Amino acid sequence: TIMQPRLCILLTVIPWVFSNMVALTHTLLLIRLLFCDSNTLPHFFCDLAPLLKLSCSDTMINELVLFIVGLLVITFPFSLILFSYVCIVKAVLRISSTEGKWKAFSTCGSHLTVVLLFYGTIVGVYFFPSSTHTDHRDKIGAVLFTVVTPMMNPFIYTLRNKDMKGALRKLINRKCSFL
């Protein structure tokens, strides 16, 4: 009942505007940097932290802005997610049956695991100065929050379905019988 068309538009436009403002901020700050050595990023996509490492200029302002803007961009949605989980836990605790509580906490637990993995790797990659960790750690963190986390969602939500569990068991049993 609260999802009116105006609210839907606002929920679409506001993140789009803010994300473009953040990207523009970082892009404009990159313009002032000099890149004098290699132009090959030791990364699997053009991420800001490895790009800053290629610069032979002072990147302290860029890293400070990355930290401050990142803190705002990450803290706000993460706090909303945590607040929603507090509300969910309160609602689940009101459920009378133990089975119902277990099912609700099971679903929430797997989702919360993905959320913590996503935000944890983002904090590890973006909230520490690039000089404090290796390129290898950046790559692992980037793979975790750009590839692994989105890939986990279909598994988490489809394996909650009894039909999908049954089909997966049949597939595994069929594969094992051929070996």
mmCIF file with all atom_site columns, N, CA and C in Angstrom, residues 42-101:
data_model
loop_
_atom_site.group_PDB
_atom_site.id
_atom_site.type_symbol
_atom_site.label_atom_id
_atom_site.label_alt_id
_atom_site.label_comp_id
_atom_site.label_asym_id
_atom_site.label_entity_id
_atom_site.label_seq_id
_atom_site.pdbx_PDB_ins_code
_atom_site.Cartn_x
_atom_site.Cartn_y
_atom_site.Cartn_z
_atom_site.occupancy
_atom_site.B_iso_or_equiv
_atom_site.pdbx_formal_charge
_atom_site.auth_seq_id
_atom_site.auth_comp_id
_atom_site.auth_asym_id
_atom_site.auth_atom_id
_atom_site.pdbx_PDB_model_num
ATOM 1   N N  . PRO A 1 42  ? 46.844 -3.872  -12.680 1.00 0.00 ? 42  PRO A N  1
ATOM 2   C CA . PRO A 1 42  ? 46.967 -5.266  -12.239 1.00 0.00 ? 42  PRO A CA 1
ATOM 3   C C  . PRO A 1 42  ? 45.668 -5.728  -11.569 1.00 0.00 ? 42  PRO A C  1
ATOM 4   N N  . HIS A 1 43  ? 44.588 -5.681  -12.315 1.00 0.00 ? 43  HIS A N  1
ATOM 5   C CA . HIS A 1 43  ? 43.271 -5.944  -11.753 1.00 0.00 ? 43  HIS A CA 1
ATOM 6   C C  . HIS A 1 43  ? 42.388 -6.497  -12.850 1.00 0.00 ? 43  HIS A C  1
ATOM 7   N N  . PHE A 1 44  ? 41.218 -7.033  -12.505 1.00 0.00 ? 44  PHE A N  1
ATOM 8   C CA . PHE A 1 44  ? 40.368 -7.570  -13.553 1.00 0.00 ? 44  PHE A CA 1
ATOM 9   C C  . PHE A 1 44  ? 39.304 -6.593  -14.018 1.00 0.00 ? 44  PHE A C  1
ATOM 10  N N  . PHE A 1 45  ? 39.188 -5.413  -13.396 1.00 0.00 ? 45  PHE A N  1
ATOM 11  C CA . PHE A 1 45  ? 38.370 -4.331  -13.921 1.00 0.00 ? 45  PHE A CA 1
ATOM 12  C C  . PHE A 1 45  ? 38.960 -3.014  -13.449 1.00 0.00 ? 45  PHE A C  1
ATOM 13  N N  . CYS A 1 46  ? 38.562 -1.926  -14.078 1.00 0.00 ? 46  CYS A N  1
ATOM 14  C CA . CYS A 1 46  ? 39.143 -0.614  -13.788 1.00 0.00 ? 46  CYS A CA 1
ATOM 15  C C  . CYS A 1 46  ? 38.548 -0.070  -12.494 1.00 0.00 ? 46  CYS A C  1
ATOM 16  N N  . ASP A 1 47  ? 39.159 -0.433  -11.400 1.00 0.00 ? 47  ASP A N  1
ATOM 17  C CA . ASP A 1 47  ? 38.704 -0.014  -10.085 1.00 0.00 ? 47  ASP A CA 1
ATOM 18  C C  . ASP A 1 47  ? 39.538 1.173   -9.630  1.00 0.00 ? 47  ASP A C  1
ATOM 19  N N  . LEU A 1 48  ? 38.990 1.964   -8.745  1.00 0.00 ? 48  LEU A N  1
ATOM 20  C CA . LEU A 1 48  ? 39.637 3.204   -8.326  1.00 0.00 ? 48  LEU A CA 1
ATOM 21  C C  . LEU A 1 48  ? 40.933 2.974   -7.550  1.00 0.00 ? 48  LEU A C  1
ATOM 22  N N  . ALA A 1 49  ? 40.943 2.048   -6.606  1.00 0.00 ? 49  ALA A N  1
ATOM 23  C CA . ALA A 1 49  ? 42.133 1.822   -5.780  1.00 0.00 ? 49  ALA A CA 1
ATOM 24  C C  . ALA A 1 49  ? 43.353 1.425   -6.612  1.00 0.00 ? 49  ALA A C  1
ATOM 25  N N  . PRO A 1 50  ? 43.265 0.454   -7.525  1.00 0.00 ? 50  PRO A N  1
ATOM 26  C CA . PRO A 1 50  ? 44.433 0.133   -8.355  1.00 0.00 ? 50  PRO A CA 1
ATOM 27  C C  . PRO A 1 50  ? 44.823 1.280   -9.290  1.00 0.00 ? 50  PRO A C  1
ATOM 28  N N  . LEU A 1 51  ? 43.836 2.045   -9.718  1.00 0.00 ? 51  LEU A N  1
ATOM 29  C CA . LEU A 1 51  ? 44.121 3.204   -10.573 1.00 0.00 ? 51  LEU A CA 1
ATOM 30  C C  . LEU A 1 51  ? 44.928 4.250   -9.808  1.00 0.00 ? 51  LEU A C  1
ATOM 31  N N  . LEU A 1 52  ? 44.602 4.453   -8.555  1.00 0.00 ? 52  LEU A N  1
ATOM 32  C CA . LEU A 1 52  ? 45.360 5.396   -7.728  1.00 0.00 ? 52  LEU A CA 1
ATOM 33  C C  . LEU A 1 52  ? 46.796 4.923   -7.511  1.00 0.00 ? 52  LEU A C  1
ATOM 34  N N  . LYS A 1 53  ? 47.000 3.614   -7.457  1.00 0.00 ? 53  LYS A N  1
ATOM 35  C CA . LYS A 1 53  ? 48.353 3.073   -7.278  1.00 0.00 ? 53  LYS A CA 1
ATOM 36  C C  . LYS A 1 53  ? 49.237 3.349   -8.485  1.00 0.00 ? 53  LYS A C  1
ATOM 37  N N  . LEU A 1 54  ? 48.641 3.498   -9.661  1.00 0.00 ? 54  LEU A N  1
ATOM 38  C CA . LEU A 1 54  ? 49.423 3.771   -10.872 1.00 0.00 ? 54  LEU A CA 1
ATOM 39  C C  . LEU A 1 54  ? 49.915 5.213   -10.937 1.00 0.00 ? 54  LEU A C  1
ATOM 40  N N  . SER A 1 55  ? 49.329 6.089   -10.159 1.00 0.00 ? 55  SER A N  1
ATOM 41  C CA . SER A 1 55  ? 49.677 7.505   -10.226 1.00 0.00 ? 55  SER A CA 1
ATOM 42  C C  . SER A 1 55  ? 51.023 7.770   -9.562  1.00 0.00 ? 55  SER A C  1
ATOM 43  N N  . CYS A 1 56  ? 51.775 8.677   -10.167 1.00 0.00 ? 56  CYS A N  1
ATOM 44  C CA . CYS A 1 56  ? 53.030 9.096   -9.544  1.00 0.00 ? 56  CYS A CA 1
ATOM 45  C C  . CYS A 1 56  ? 52.840 10.423  -8.808  1.00 0.00 ? 56  CYS A C  1
ATOM 46  N N  . SER A 1 57  ? 51.600 10.899  -8.730  1.00 0.00 ? 57  SER A N  1
ATOM 47  C CA . SER A 1 57  ? 51.268 12.115  -7.974  1.00 0.00 ? 57  SER A CA 1
ATOM 48  C C  . SER A 1 57  ? 50.874 11.724  -6.555  1.00 0.00 ? 57  SER A C  1
ATOM 49  N N  . ASP A 1 58  ? 50.679 12.739  -5.735  1.00 0.00 ? 58  ASP A N  1
ATOM 50  C CA . ASP A 1 58  ? 50.191 12.520  -4.378  1.00 0.00 ? 58  ASP A CA 1
ATOM 51  C C  . ASP A 1 58  ? 48.696 12.210  -4.443  1.00 0.00 ? 58  ASP A C  1
ATOM 52  N N  . THR A 1 59  ? 48.313 11.041  -3.943  1.00 0.00 ? 59  THR A N  1
ATOM 53  C CA . THR A 1 59  ? 46.908 10.610  -4.010  1.00 0.00 ? 59  THR A CA 1
ATOM 54  C C  . THR A 1 59  ? 46.205 10.710  -2.663  1.00 0.00 ? 59  THR A C  1
ATOM 55  N N  . MET A 1 60  ? 46.796 11.430  -1.721  1.00 0.00 ? 60  MET A N  1
ATOM 56  C CA . MET A 1 60  ? 46.210 11.507  -0.389  1.00 0.00 ? 60  MET A CA 1
ATOM 57  C C  . MET A 1 60  ? 44.789 12.095  -0.413  1.00 0.00 ? 60  MET A C  1
ATOM 58  N N  . ILE A 1 61  ? 44.580 13.141  -1.193  1.00 0.00 ? 61  ILE A N  1
ATOM 59  C CA . ILE A 1 61  ? 43.245 13.749  -1.282  1.00 0.00 ? 61  ILE A CA 1
ATOM 60  C C  . ILE A 1 61  ? 42.256 12.750  -1.874  1.00 0.00 ? 61  ILE A C  1
ATOM 61  N N  . ASN A 1 62  ? 42.674 12.051  -2.912  1.00 0.00 ? 62  ASN A N  1
ATOM 62  C CA . ASN A 1 62  ? 41.805 11.056  -3.542  1.00 0.00 ? 62  ASN A CA 1
ATOM 63  C C  . ASN A 1 62  ? 41.433 9.957   -2.548  1.00 0.00 ? 62  ASN A C  1
ATOM 64  N N  . GLU A 1 63  ? 42.423 9.493   -1.787  1.00 0.00 ? 63  GLU A N  1
ATOM 65  C CA . GLU A 1 63  ? 42.148 8.427   -0.828  1.00 0.00 ? 63  GLU A CA 1
ATOM 66  C C  . GLU A 1 63  ? 41.270 8.930   0.310   1.00 0.00 ? 63  GLU A C  1
ATOM 67  N N  . LEU A 1 64  ? 41.460 10.158  0.713   1.00 0.00 ? 64  LEU A N  1
ATOM 68  C CA . LEU A 1 64  ? 40.623 10.740  1.760   1.00 0.00 ? 64  LEU A CA 1
ATOM 69  C C  . LEU A 1 64  ? 39.174 10.868  1.287   1.00 0.00 ? 64  LEU A C  1
ATOM 70  N N  . VAL A 1 65  ? 38.985 11.364  0.066   1.00 0.00 ? 65  VAL A N  1
ATOM 71  C CA . VAL A 1 65  ? 37.632 11.491  -0.496  1.00 0.00 ? 65  VAL A CA 1
ATOM 72  C C  . VAL A 1 65  ? 37.022 10.098  -0.687  1.00 0.00 ? 65  VAL A C  1
ATOM 73  N N  . LEU A 1 66  ? 37.817 9.147   -1.150  1.00 0.00 ? 66  LEU A N  1
ATOM 74  C CA . LEU A 1 66  ? 37.343 7.773   -1.310  1.00 0.00 ? 66  LEU A CA 1
ATOM 75  C C  . LEU A 1 66  ? 36.851 7.233   0.028   1.00 0.00 ? 66  LEU A C  1
ATOM 76  N N  . PHE A 1 67  ? 37.591 7.501   1.086   1.00 0.00 ? 67  PHE A N  1
ATOM 77  C CA . PHE A 1 67  ? 37.208 7.035   2.414   1.00 0.00 ? 67  PHE A CA 1
ATOM 78  C C  . PHE A 1 67  ? 35.929 7.722   2.902   1.00 0.00 ? 67  PHE A C  1
ATOM 79  N N  . ILE A 1 68  ? 35.870 9.050   2.802   1.00 0.00 ? 68  ILE A N  1
ATOM 80  C CA . ILE A 1 68  ? 34.719 9.798   3.326   1.00 0.00 ? 68  ILE A CA 1
ATOM 81  C C  . ILE A 1 68  ? 33.456 9.494   2.534   1.00 0.00 ? 68  ILE A C  1
ATOM 82  N N  . VAL A 1 69  ? 33.546 9.565   1.214   1.00 0.00 ? 69  VAL A N  1
ATOM 83  C CA . VAL A 1 69  ? 32.376 9.290   0.375   1.00 0.00 ? 69  VAL A CA 1
ATOM 84  C C  . VAL A 1 69  ? 31.966 7.824   0.520   1.00 0.00 ? 69  VAL A C  1
ATOM 85  N N  . GLY A 1 70  ? 32.955 6.944   0.543   1.00 0.00 ? 70  GLY A N  1
ATOM 86  C CA . GLY A 1 70  ? 32.665 5.519   0.718   1.00 0.00 ? 70  GLY A CA 1
ATOM 87  C C  . GLY A 1 70  ? 31.983 5.235   2.038   1.00 0.00 ? 70  GLY A C  1
ATOM 88  N N  . LEU A 1 71  ? 32.431 5.929   3.074   1.00 0.00 ? 71  LEU A N  1
ATOM 89  C CA . LEU A 1 71  ? 31.821 5.750   4.388   1.00 0.00 ? 71  LEU A CA 1
ATOM 90  C C  . LEU A 1 71  ? 30.342 6.121   4.352   1.00 0.00 ? 71  LEU A C  1
ATOM 91  N N  . LEU A 1 72  ? 30.030 7.219   3.688   1.00 0.00 ? 72  LEU A N  1
ATOM 92  C CA . LEU A 1 72  ? 28.629 7.639   3.576   1.00 0.00 ? 72  LEU A CA 1
ATOM 93  C C  . LEU A 1 72  ? 27.816 6.675   2.712   1.00 0.00 ? 72  LEU A C  1
ATOM 94  N N  . VAL A 1 73  ? 28.390 6.292   1.584   1.00 0.00 ? 73  VAL A N  1
ATOM 95  C CA . VAL A 1 73  ? 27.679 5.442   0.623   1.00 0.00 ? 73  VAL A CA 1
ATOM 96  C C  . VAL A 1 73  ? 27.442 4.041   1.186   1.00 0.00 ? 73  VAL A C  1
ATOM 97  N N  . ILE A 1 74  ? 28.370 3.549   1.979   1.00 0.00 ? 74  ILE A N  1
ATOM 98  C CA . ILE A 1 74  ? 28.246 2.201   2.526   1.00 0.00 ? 74  ILE A CA 1
ATOM 99  C C  . ILE A 1 74  ? 27.482 2.188   3.851   1.00 0.00 ? 74  ILE A C  1
ATOM 100 N N  . THR A 1 75  ? 27.748 3.165   4.705   1.00 0.00 ? 75  THR A N  1
ATOM 101 C CA . THR A 1 75  ? 27.153 3.166   6.038   1.00 0.00 ? 75  THR A CA 1
ATOM 102 C C  . THR A 1 75  ? 25.635 3.329   5.996   1.00 0.00 ? 75  THR A C  1
ATOM 103 N N  . PHE A 1 76  ? 25.139 4.200   5.158   1.00 0.00 ? 76  PHE A N  1
ATOM 104 C CA . PHE A 1 76  ? 23.693 4.452   5.120   1.00 0.00 ? 76  PHE A CA 1
ATOM 105 C C  . PHE A 1 76  ? 22.908 3.200   4.733   1.00 0.00 ? 76  PHE A C  1
ATOM 106 N N  . PRO A 1 77  ? 23.200 2.551   3.587   1.00 0.00 ? 77  PRO A N  1
ATOM 107 C CA . PRO A 1 77  ? 22.412 1.351   3.256   1.00 0.00 ? 77  PRO A CA 1
ATOM 108 C C  . PRO A 1 77  ? 22.630 0.207   4.250   1.00 0.00 ? 77  PRO A C  1
ATOM 109 N N  . PHE A 1 78  ? 23.865 0.073   4.743   1.00 0.00 ? 78  PHE A N  1
ATOM 110 C CA . PHE A 1 78  ? 24.141 -1.010  5.689   1.00 0.00 ? 78  PHE A CA 1
ATOM 111 C C  . PHE A 1 78  ? 23.361 -0.802  6.987   1.00 0.00 ? 78  PHE A C  1
ATOM 112 N N  . SER A 1 79  ? 23.271 0.438   7.452   1.00 0.00 ? 79  SER A N  1
ATOM 113 C CA . SER A 1 79  ? 22.502 0.698   8.672   1.00 0.00 ? 79  SER A CA 1
ATOM 114 C C  . SER A 1 79  ? 21.009 0.459   8.438   1.00 0.00 ? 79  SER A C  1
ATOM 115 N N  . LEU A 1 80  ? 20.514 0.766   7.243   1.00 0.00 ? 80  LEU A N  1
ATOM 116 C CA . LEU A 1 80  ? 19.112 0.458   6.929   1.00 0.00 ? 80  LEU A CA 1
ATOM 117 C C  . LEU A 1 80  ? 18.864 -1.048  6.924   1.00 0.00 ? 80  LEU A C  1
ATOM 118 N N  . ILE A 1 81  ? 19.819 -1.792  6.387   1.00 0.00 ? 81  ILE A N  1
ATOM 119 C CA . ILE A 1 81  ? 19.688 -3.253  6.367   1.00 0.00 ? 81  ILE A CA 1
ATOM 120 C C  . ILE A 1 81  ? 19.696 -3.798  7.794   1.00 0.00 ? 81  ILE A C  1
ATOM 121 N N  . LEU A 1 82  ? 20.613 -3.310  8.620   1.00 0.00 ? 82  LEU A N  1
ATOM 122 C CA . LEU A 1 82  ? 20.654 -3.779  10.006  1.00 0.00 ? 82  LEU A CA 1
ATOM 123 C C  . LEU A 1 82  ? 19.375 -3.414  10.754  1.00 0.00 ? 82  LEU A C  1
ATOM 124 N N  . PHE A 1 83  ? 18.872 -2.207  10.528  1.00 0.00 ? 83  PHE A N  1
ATOM 125 C CA . PHE A 1 83  ? 17.612 -1.799  11.154  1.00 0.00 ? 83  PHE A CA 1
ATOM 126 C C  . PHE A 1 83  ? 16.475 -2.720  10.724  1.00 0.00 ? 83  PHE A C  1
ATOM 127 N N  . SER A 1 84  ? 16.426 -3.057  9.433   1.00 0.00 ? 84  SER A N  1
ATOM 128 C CA . SER A 1 84  ? 15.359 -3.946  8.959   1.00 0.00 ? 84  SER A CA 1
ATOM 129 C C  . SER A 1 84  ? 15.495 -5.330  9.594   1.00 0.00 ? 84  SER A C  1
ATOM 130 N N  . TYR A 1 85  ? 16.737 -5.784  9.826   1.00 0.00 ? 85  TYR A N  1
ATOM 131 C CA . TYR A 1 85  ? 16.915 -7.078  10.473  1.00 0.00 ? 85  TYR A CA 1
ATOM 132 C C  . TYR A 1 85  ? 16.493 -7.048  11.939  1.00 0.00 ? 85  TYR A C  1
ATOM 133 N N  . VAL A 1 86  ? 16.687 -5.933  12.606  1.00 0.00 ? 86  VAL A N  1
ATOM 134 C CA . VAL A 1 86  ? 16.202 -5.806  13.977  1.00 0.00 ? 86  VAL A CA 1
ATOM 135 C C  . VAL A 1 86  ? 14.679 -5.928  13.979  1.00 0.00 ? 86  VAL A C  1
ATOM 136 N N  . CYS A 1 87  ? 14.027 -5.271  13.039  1.00 0.00 ? 87  CYS A N  1
ATOM 137 C CA . CYS A 1 87  ? 12.561 -5.369  12.929  1.00 0.00 ? 87  CYS A CA 1
ATOM 138 C C  . CYS A 1 87  ? 12.128 -6.790  12.604  1.00 0.00 ? 87  CYS A C  1
ATOM 139 N N  . ILE A 1 88  ? 12.873 -7.460  11.725  1.00 0.00 ? 88  ILE A N  1
ATOM 140 C CA . ILE A 1 88  ? 12.547 -8.848  11.358  1.00 0.00 ? 88  ILE A CA 1
ATOM 141 C C  . ILE A 1 88  ? 12.703 -9.759  12.568  1.00 0.00 ? 88  ILE A C  1
ATOM 142 N N  . VAL A 1 89  ? 13.789 -9.600  13.320  1.00 0.00 ? 89  VAL A N  1
ATOM 143 C CA . VAL A 1 89  ? 14.012 -10.443 14.503  1.00 0.00 ? 89  VAL A CA 1
ATOM 144 C C  . VAL A 1 89  ? 12.895 -10.234 15.519  1.00 0.00 ? 89  VAL A C  1
ATOM 145 N N  . LYS A 1 90  ? 12.488 -8.993  15.722  1.00 0.00 ? 90  LYS A N  1
ATOM 146 C CA . LYS A 1 90  ? 11.374 -8.724  16.642  1.00 0.00 ? 90  LYS A CA 1
ATOM 147 C C  . LYS A 1 90  ? 10.109 -9.446  16.169  1.00 0.00 ? 90  LYS A C  1
ATOM 148 N N  . ALA A 1 91  ? 9.836  -9.392  14.868  1.00 0.00 ? 91  ALA A N  1
ATOM 149 C CA . ALA A 1 91  ? 8.638  -10.049 14.326  1.00 0.00 ? 91  ALA A CA 1
ATOM 150 C C  . ALA A 1 91  ? 8.741  -11.568 14.438  1.00 0.00 ? 91  ALA A C  1
ATOM 151 N N  . VAL A 1 92  ? 9.919  -12.111 14.180  1.00 0.00 ? 92  VAL A N  1
ATOM 152 C CA . VAL A 1 92  ? 10.105 -13.561 14.236  1.00 0.00 ? 92  VAL A CA 1
ATOM 153 C C  . VAL A 1 92  ? 9.961  -14.066 15.669  1.00 0.00 ? 92  VAL A C  1
ATOM 154 N N  . LEU A 1 93  ? 10.457 -13.300 16.614  1.00 0.00 ? 93  LEU A N  1
ATOM 155 C CA . LEU A 1 93  ? 10.343 -13.722 18.014  1.00 0.00 ? 93  LEU A CA 1
ATOM 156 C C  . LEU A 1 93  ? 8.887  -13.782 18.484  1.00 0.00 ? 93  LEU A C  1
ATOM 157 N N  . ARG A 1 94  ? 8.000  -13.103 17.780  1.00 0.00 ? 94  ARG A N  1
ATOM 158 C CA . ARG A 1 94  ? 6.574  -13.153 18.114  1.00 0.00 ? 94  ARG A CA 1
ATOM 159 C C  . ARG A 1 94  ? 5.877  -14.386 17.539  1.00 0.00 ? 94  ARG A C  1
ATOM 160 N N  . ILE A 1 95  ? 6.565  -15.105 16.649  1.00 0.00 ? 95  ILE A N  1
ATOM 161 C CA . ILE A 1 95  ? 5.988  -16.330 16.075  1.00 0.00 ? 95  ILE A CA 1
ATOM 162 C C  . ILE A 1 95  ? 5.926  -17.392 17.175  1.00 0.00 ? 95  ILE A C  1
ATOM 163 N N  . SER A 1 96  ? 4.786  -18.061 17.290  1.00 0.00 ? 96  SER A N  1
ATOM 164 C CA . SER A 1 96  ? 4.617  -19.013 18.394  1.00 0.00 ? 96  SER A CA 1
ATOM 165 C C  . SER A 1 96  ? 5.301  -20.355 18.140  1.00 0.00 ? 96  SER A C  1
ATOM 166 N N  . SER A 1 97  ? 5.302  -20.835 16.920  1.00 0.00 ? 97  SER A N  1
ATOM 167 C CA . SER A 1 97  ? 5.860  -22.168 16.655  1.00 0.00 ? 97  SER A CA 1
ATOM 168 C C  . SER A 1 97  ? 7.386  -22.120 16.503  1.00 0.00 ? 97  SER A C  1
ATOM 169 N N  . THR A 1 98  ? 8.029  -23.123 17.039  1.00 0.00 ? 98  THR A N  1
ATOM 170 C CA . THR A 1 98  ? 9.490  -23.232 16.936  1.00 0.00 ? 98  THR A CA 1
ATOM 171 C C  . THR A 1 98  ? 9.905  -23.470 15.488  1.00 0.00 ? 98  THR A C  1
ATOM 172 N N  . GLU A 1 99  ? 9.122  -24.263 14.769  1.00 0.00 ? 99  GLU A N  1
ATOM 173 C CA . GLU A 1 99  ? 9.423  -24.549 13.362  1.00 0.00 ? 99  GLU A CA 1
ATOM 174 C C  . GLU A 1 99  ? 9.380  -23.270 12.521  1.00 0.00 ? 99  GLU A C  1
ATOM 175 N N  . GLY A 1 100 ? 8.388  -22.438 12.784  1.00 0.00 ? 100 GLY A N  1
ATOM 176 C CA . GLY A 1 100 ? 8.273  -21.165 12.060  1.00 0.00 ? 100 GLY A CA 1
ATOM 177 C C  . GLY A 1 100 ? 9.444  -20.246 12.354  1.00 0.00 ? 100 GLY A C  1
ATOM 178 N N  . LYS A 1 101 ? 9.851  -20.191 13.608  1.00 0.00 ? 101 LYS A N  1
ATOM 179 C CA . LYS A 1 101 ? 11.023 -19.379 13.972  1.00 0.00 ? 101 LYS A CA 1
ATOM 180 C C  . LYS A 1 101 ? 12.274 -19.895 13.279  1.00 0.00 ? 101 LYS A C  1
#
